[in-house]
Tab-separated table of C-alpha atoms and ligand atoms in Angstrom:
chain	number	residue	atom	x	y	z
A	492	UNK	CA	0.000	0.000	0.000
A	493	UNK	CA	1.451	3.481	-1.353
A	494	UNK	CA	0.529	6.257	1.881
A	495	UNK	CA	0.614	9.665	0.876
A	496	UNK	CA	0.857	12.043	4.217
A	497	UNK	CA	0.642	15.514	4.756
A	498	UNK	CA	-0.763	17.706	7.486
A	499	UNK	CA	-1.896	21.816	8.479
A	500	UNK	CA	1.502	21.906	10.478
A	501	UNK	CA	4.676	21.919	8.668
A	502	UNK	CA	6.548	19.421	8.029
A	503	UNK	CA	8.633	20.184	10.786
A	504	UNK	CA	5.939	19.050	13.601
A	505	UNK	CA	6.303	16.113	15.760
A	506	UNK	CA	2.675	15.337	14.738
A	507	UNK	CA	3.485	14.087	11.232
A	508	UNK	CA	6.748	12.408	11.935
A	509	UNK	CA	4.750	10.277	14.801
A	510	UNK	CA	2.049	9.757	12.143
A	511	UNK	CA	4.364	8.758	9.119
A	512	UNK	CA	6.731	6.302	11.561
A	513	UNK	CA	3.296	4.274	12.067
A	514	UNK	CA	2.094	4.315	9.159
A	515	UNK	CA	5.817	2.862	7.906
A	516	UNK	CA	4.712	-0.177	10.039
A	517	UNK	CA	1.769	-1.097	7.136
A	518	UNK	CA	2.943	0.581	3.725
A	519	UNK	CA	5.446	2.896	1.638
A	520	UNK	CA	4.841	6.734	3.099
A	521	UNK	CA	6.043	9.430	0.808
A	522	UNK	CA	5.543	12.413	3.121
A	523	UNK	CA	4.660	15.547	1.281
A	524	UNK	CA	3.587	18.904	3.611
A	525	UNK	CA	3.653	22.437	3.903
A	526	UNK	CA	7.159	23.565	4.626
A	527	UNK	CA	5.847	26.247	7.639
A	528	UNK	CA	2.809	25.641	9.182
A	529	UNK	CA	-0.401	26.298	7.357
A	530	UNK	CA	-3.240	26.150	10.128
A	531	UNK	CA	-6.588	27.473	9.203
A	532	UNK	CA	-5.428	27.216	5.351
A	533	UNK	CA	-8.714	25.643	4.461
A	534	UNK	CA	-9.350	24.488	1.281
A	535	UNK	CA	-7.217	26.858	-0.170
A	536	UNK	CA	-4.912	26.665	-3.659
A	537	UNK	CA	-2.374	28.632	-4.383
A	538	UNK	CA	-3.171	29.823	-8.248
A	539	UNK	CA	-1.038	33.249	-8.061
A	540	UNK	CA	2.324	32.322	-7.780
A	541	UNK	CA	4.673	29.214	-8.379
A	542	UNK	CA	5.044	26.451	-5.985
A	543	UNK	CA	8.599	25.009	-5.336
A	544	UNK	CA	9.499	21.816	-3.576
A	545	UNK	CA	12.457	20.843	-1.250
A	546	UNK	CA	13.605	17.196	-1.302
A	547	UNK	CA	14.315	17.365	2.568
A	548	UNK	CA	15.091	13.782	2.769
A	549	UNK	CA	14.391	10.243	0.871
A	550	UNK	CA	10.398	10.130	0.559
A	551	UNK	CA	10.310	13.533	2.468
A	552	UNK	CA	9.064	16.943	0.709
A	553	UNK	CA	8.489	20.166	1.701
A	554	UNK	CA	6.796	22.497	-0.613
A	555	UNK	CA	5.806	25.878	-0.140
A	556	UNK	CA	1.889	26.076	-0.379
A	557	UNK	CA	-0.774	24.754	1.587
A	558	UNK	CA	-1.830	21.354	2.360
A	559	UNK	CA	-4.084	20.822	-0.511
A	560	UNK	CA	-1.195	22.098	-2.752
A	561	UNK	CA	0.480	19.329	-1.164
A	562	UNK	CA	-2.162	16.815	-2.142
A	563	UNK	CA	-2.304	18.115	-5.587
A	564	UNK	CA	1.446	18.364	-5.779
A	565	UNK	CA	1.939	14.760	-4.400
A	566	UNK	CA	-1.333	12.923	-6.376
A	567	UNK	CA	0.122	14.419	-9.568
A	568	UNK	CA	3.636	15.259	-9.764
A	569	UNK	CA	5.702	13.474	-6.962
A	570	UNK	CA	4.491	10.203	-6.961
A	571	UNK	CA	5.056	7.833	-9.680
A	572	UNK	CA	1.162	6.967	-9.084
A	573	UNK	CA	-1.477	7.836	-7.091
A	574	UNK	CA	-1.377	6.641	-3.743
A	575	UNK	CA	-3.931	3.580	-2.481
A	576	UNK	CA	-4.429	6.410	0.557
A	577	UNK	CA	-4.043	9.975	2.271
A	578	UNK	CA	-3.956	10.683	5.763
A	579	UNK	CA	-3.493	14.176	7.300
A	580	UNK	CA	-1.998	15.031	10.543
A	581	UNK	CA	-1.757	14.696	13.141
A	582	UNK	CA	-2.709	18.444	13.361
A	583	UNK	CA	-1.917	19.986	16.789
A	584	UNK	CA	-5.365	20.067	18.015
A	585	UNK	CA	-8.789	19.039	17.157
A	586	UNK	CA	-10.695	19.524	14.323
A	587	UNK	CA	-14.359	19.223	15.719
A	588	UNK	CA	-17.326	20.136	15.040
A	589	UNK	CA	-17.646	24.006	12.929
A	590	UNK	CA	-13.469	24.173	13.236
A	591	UNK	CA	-12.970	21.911	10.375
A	592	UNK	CA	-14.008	24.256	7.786
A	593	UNK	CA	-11.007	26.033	8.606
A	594	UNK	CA	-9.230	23.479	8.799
A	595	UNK	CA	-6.093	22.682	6.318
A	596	UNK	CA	-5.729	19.597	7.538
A	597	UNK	CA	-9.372	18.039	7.369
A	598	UNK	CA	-9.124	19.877	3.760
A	599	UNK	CA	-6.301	17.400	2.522
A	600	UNK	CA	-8.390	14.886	2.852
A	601	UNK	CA	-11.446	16.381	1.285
A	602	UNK	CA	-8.908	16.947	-1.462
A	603	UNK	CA	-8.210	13.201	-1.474
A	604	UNK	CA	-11.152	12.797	-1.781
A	605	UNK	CA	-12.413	14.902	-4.741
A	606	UNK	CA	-9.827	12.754	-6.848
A	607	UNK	CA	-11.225	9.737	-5.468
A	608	UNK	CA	-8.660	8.301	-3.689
A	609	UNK	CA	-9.430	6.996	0.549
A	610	UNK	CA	-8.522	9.895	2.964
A	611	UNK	CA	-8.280	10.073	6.582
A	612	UNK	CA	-7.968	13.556	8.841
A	613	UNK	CA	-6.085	12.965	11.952
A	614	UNK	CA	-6.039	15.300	15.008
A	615	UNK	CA	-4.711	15.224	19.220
A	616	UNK	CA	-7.293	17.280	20.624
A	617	UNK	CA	-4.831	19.706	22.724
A	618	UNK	CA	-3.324	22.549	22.024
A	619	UNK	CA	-0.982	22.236	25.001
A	620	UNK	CA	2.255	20.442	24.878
A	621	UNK	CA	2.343	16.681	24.482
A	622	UNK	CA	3.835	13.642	24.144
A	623	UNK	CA	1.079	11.632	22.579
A	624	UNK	CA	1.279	11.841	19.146
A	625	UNK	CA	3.014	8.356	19.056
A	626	UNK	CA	-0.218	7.348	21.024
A	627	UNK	CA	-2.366	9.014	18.409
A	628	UNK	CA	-0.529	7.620	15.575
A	629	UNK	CA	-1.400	3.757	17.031
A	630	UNK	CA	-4.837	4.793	17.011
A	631	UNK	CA	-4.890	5.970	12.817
A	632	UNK	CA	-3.137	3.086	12.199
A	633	UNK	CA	-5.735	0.834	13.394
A	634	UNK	CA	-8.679	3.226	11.674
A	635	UNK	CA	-6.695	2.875	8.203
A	636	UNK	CA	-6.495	-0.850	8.908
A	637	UNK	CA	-10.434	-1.395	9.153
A	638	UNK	CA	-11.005	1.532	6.163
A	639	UNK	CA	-8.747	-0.400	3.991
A	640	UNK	CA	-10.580	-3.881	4.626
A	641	UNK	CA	-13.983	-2.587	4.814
A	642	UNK	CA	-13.677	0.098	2.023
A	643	UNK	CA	-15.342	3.542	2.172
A	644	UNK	CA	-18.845	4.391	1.272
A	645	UNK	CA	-18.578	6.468	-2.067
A	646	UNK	CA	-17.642	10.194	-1.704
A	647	UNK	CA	-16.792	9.834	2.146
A	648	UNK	CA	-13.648	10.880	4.362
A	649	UNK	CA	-12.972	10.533	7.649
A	650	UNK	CA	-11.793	12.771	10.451
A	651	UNK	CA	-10.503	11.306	13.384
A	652	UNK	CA	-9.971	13.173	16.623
A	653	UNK	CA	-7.873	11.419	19.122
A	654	UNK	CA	-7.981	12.527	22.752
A	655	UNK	CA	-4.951	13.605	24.720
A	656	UNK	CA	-3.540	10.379	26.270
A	657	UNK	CA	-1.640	7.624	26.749
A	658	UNK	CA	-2.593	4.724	24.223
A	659	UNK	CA	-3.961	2.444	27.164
A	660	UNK	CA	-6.247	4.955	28.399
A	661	UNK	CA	-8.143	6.053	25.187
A	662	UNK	CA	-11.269	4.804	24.802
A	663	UNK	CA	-12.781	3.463	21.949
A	664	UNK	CA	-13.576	4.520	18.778
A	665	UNK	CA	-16.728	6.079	18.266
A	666	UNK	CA	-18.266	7.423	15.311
A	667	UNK	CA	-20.044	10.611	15.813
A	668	UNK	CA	-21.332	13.426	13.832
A	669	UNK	CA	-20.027	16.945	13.705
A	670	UNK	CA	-20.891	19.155	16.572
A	671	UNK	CA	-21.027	22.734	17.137
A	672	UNK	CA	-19.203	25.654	18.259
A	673	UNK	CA	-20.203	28.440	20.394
A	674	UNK	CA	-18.174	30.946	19.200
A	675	UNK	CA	-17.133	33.696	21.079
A	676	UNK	CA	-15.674	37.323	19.861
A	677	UNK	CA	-11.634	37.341	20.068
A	678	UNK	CA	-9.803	39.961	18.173
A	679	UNK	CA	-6.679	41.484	20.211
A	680	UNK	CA	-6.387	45.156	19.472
A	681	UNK	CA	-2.851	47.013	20.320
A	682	UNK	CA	-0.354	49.439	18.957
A	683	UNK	CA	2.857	48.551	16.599
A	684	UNK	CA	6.282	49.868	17.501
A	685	UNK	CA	5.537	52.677	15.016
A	686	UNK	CA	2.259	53.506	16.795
A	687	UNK	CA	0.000	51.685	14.656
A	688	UNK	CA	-3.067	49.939	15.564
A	689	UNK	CA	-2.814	46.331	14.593
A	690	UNK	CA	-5.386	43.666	15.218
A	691	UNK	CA	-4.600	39.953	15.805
A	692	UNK	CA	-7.791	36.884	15.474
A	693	UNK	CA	-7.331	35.698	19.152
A	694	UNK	CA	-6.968	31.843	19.754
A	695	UNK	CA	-8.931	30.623	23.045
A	696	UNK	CA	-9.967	27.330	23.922
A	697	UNK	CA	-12.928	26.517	21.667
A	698	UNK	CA	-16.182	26.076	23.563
A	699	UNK	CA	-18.314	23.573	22.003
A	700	UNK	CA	-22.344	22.990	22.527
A	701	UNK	CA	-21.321	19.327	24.412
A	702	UNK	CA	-24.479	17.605	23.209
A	703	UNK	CA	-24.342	13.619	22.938
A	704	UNK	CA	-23.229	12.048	19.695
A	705	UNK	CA	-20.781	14.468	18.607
A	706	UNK	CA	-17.081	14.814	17.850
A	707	UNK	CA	-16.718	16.649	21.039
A	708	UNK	CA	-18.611	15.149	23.479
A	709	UNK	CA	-17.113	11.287	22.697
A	710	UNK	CA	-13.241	12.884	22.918
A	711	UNK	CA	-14.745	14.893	25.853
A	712	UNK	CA	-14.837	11.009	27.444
A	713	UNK	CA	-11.857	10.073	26.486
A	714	UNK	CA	-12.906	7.878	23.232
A	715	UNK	CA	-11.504	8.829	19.886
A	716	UNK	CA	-13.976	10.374	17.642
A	717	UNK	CA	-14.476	9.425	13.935
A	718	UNK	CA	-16.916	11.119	11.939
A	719	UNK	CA	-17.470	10.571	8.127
A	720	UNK	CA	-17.977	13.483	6.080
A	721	UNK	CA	-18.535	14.352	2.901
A	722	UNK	CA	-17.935	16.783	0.508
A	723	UNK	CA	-21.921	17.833	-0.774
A	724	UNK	CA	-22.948	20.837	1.643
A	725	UNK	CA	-26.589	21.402	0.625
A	726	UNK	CA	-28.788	21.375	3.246
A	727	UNK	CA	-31.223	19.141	2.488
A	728	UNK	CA	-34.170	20.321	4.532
A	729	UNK	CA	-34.072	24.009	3.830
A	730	UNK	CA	-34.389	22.762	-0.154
A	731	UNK	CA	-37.844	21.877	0.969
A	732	UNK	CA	-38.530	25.348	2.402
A	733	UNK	CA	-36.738	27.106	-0.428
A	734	UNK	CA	-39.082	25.310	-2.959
A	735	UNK	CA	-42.023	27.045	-0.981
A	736	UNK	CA	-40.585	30.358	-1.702
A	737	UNK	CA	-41.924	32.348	-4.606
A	738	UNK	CA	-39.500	34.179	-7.105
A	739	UNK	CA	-40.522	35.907	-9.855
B	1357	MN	MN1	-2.809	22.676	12.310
């Protein structure tokens, strides 16, 4: 099995180094991430300027764009074929519930996943230091194990939030659905050296509506938390009540 890996984080992090060293255990990883980190890229693609790529090591590249350049840049240029997989992380905290659309490293896989090839999202729910990500790592490994051999239903990825702690004590895995965030105003206002104002997007603990089911409520209990997602975002309900509605 060919594993293509990336991740939100650089390719510096701990996160995907843990992540790639397990995944060595059950296939050939070519490793191919953002070369600084890239948090809250999205879904974005770099269309205004040229990429470049760094060869850091065998099976190792860096490139200079955001994860789902790194996807496009590994699917169709790095790789002598496409990979039988993708997995993404492990990002440095959780992508749950209304976080992942910002999230580069849930949007790898959706990537993945628009050129039709099995993707996986992989996140440690902490933002603190840690040693886990080895712990983490065991868990993906034993999610891509069952994907591979049960196959996934059409147009589906997964994202996998692991909880912060040793392998023995996590729980286990639960599929959920996505929950919600309760977002709260956070934008730092203060002066430059120059005496300009400058405003920064403030980063607090997320707080999360902890209702039973979700992403964050089963890594809330210590299980790891896999939700499958897809890429169609209609709302199927308010179709319904739009066809009610009367246009010219
Ligand atoms: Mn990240």
């Amino acid at each position: 099995m060919n594993i293509l890996v990336t991740n939100d984080d650089g390719i510096g992090a701990p996160g995907i180094k843990a992540l790639a060293d397990a995944l060595a255990g059950i296939g050939n990883v070519t490793v191919v991430a953002p070369d600084r980190e890239r948090s809250a890229a999205g879904h974005s693609l770099t269309l205004h300027s040229p990429l470049r790529v760094f060869e850091l090591k065998e099976n190792w590249y860096a490139v200079d764009g955001t994860p789902t350049d790194c996807v496009n840049m590994g699917i169709h240029t790095l790789l002598p074929y496409p990979p039988d997989l993708v997995v993404s992380g492990i990002n440095h905290g959780g992508n749950l519930g209304d976080d992942i659309t910002y999230s580069g490293t849930v949007a790898a896989a959706m990537e993945a996943t628009l050129m039709g090839i099995p993707a996986l999202a992989v996140s440690l729910a902490t933002f603190a230091s840690t040693e886990h990500f080895p712990d983490a790592a065991q868990i993906a490994v034993s999610v891509v194990d069952e994907m591979m051999k049960q196959r996934l239903p059409p147009d589906t990825f997964l994202n996998l939030n692991i909880p912060d702690l040793p392998l023995l004590q996590i729980k286990p895995v639960m599929i959920t659905r996505q929950g919600k965030r309760s977002f709260i105003g956070n934008i730092v206002d203060k002066m430059d050296p120059r005496g300009r104002k400058y405003y920064w997007i403030g980063s607090e603990e997320p707080n999360f509506l902890d209702e039973e089911g979700t992403d964050f409520n089963a890594v809330g209990k210590g299980h790891a938390s896999l939700t499958p997602l897809h890429l169609d975002l209609t709302n199927y309900s308010a179709m319904e009540i739009l066809n009610r509605w009367q246009f010219p």
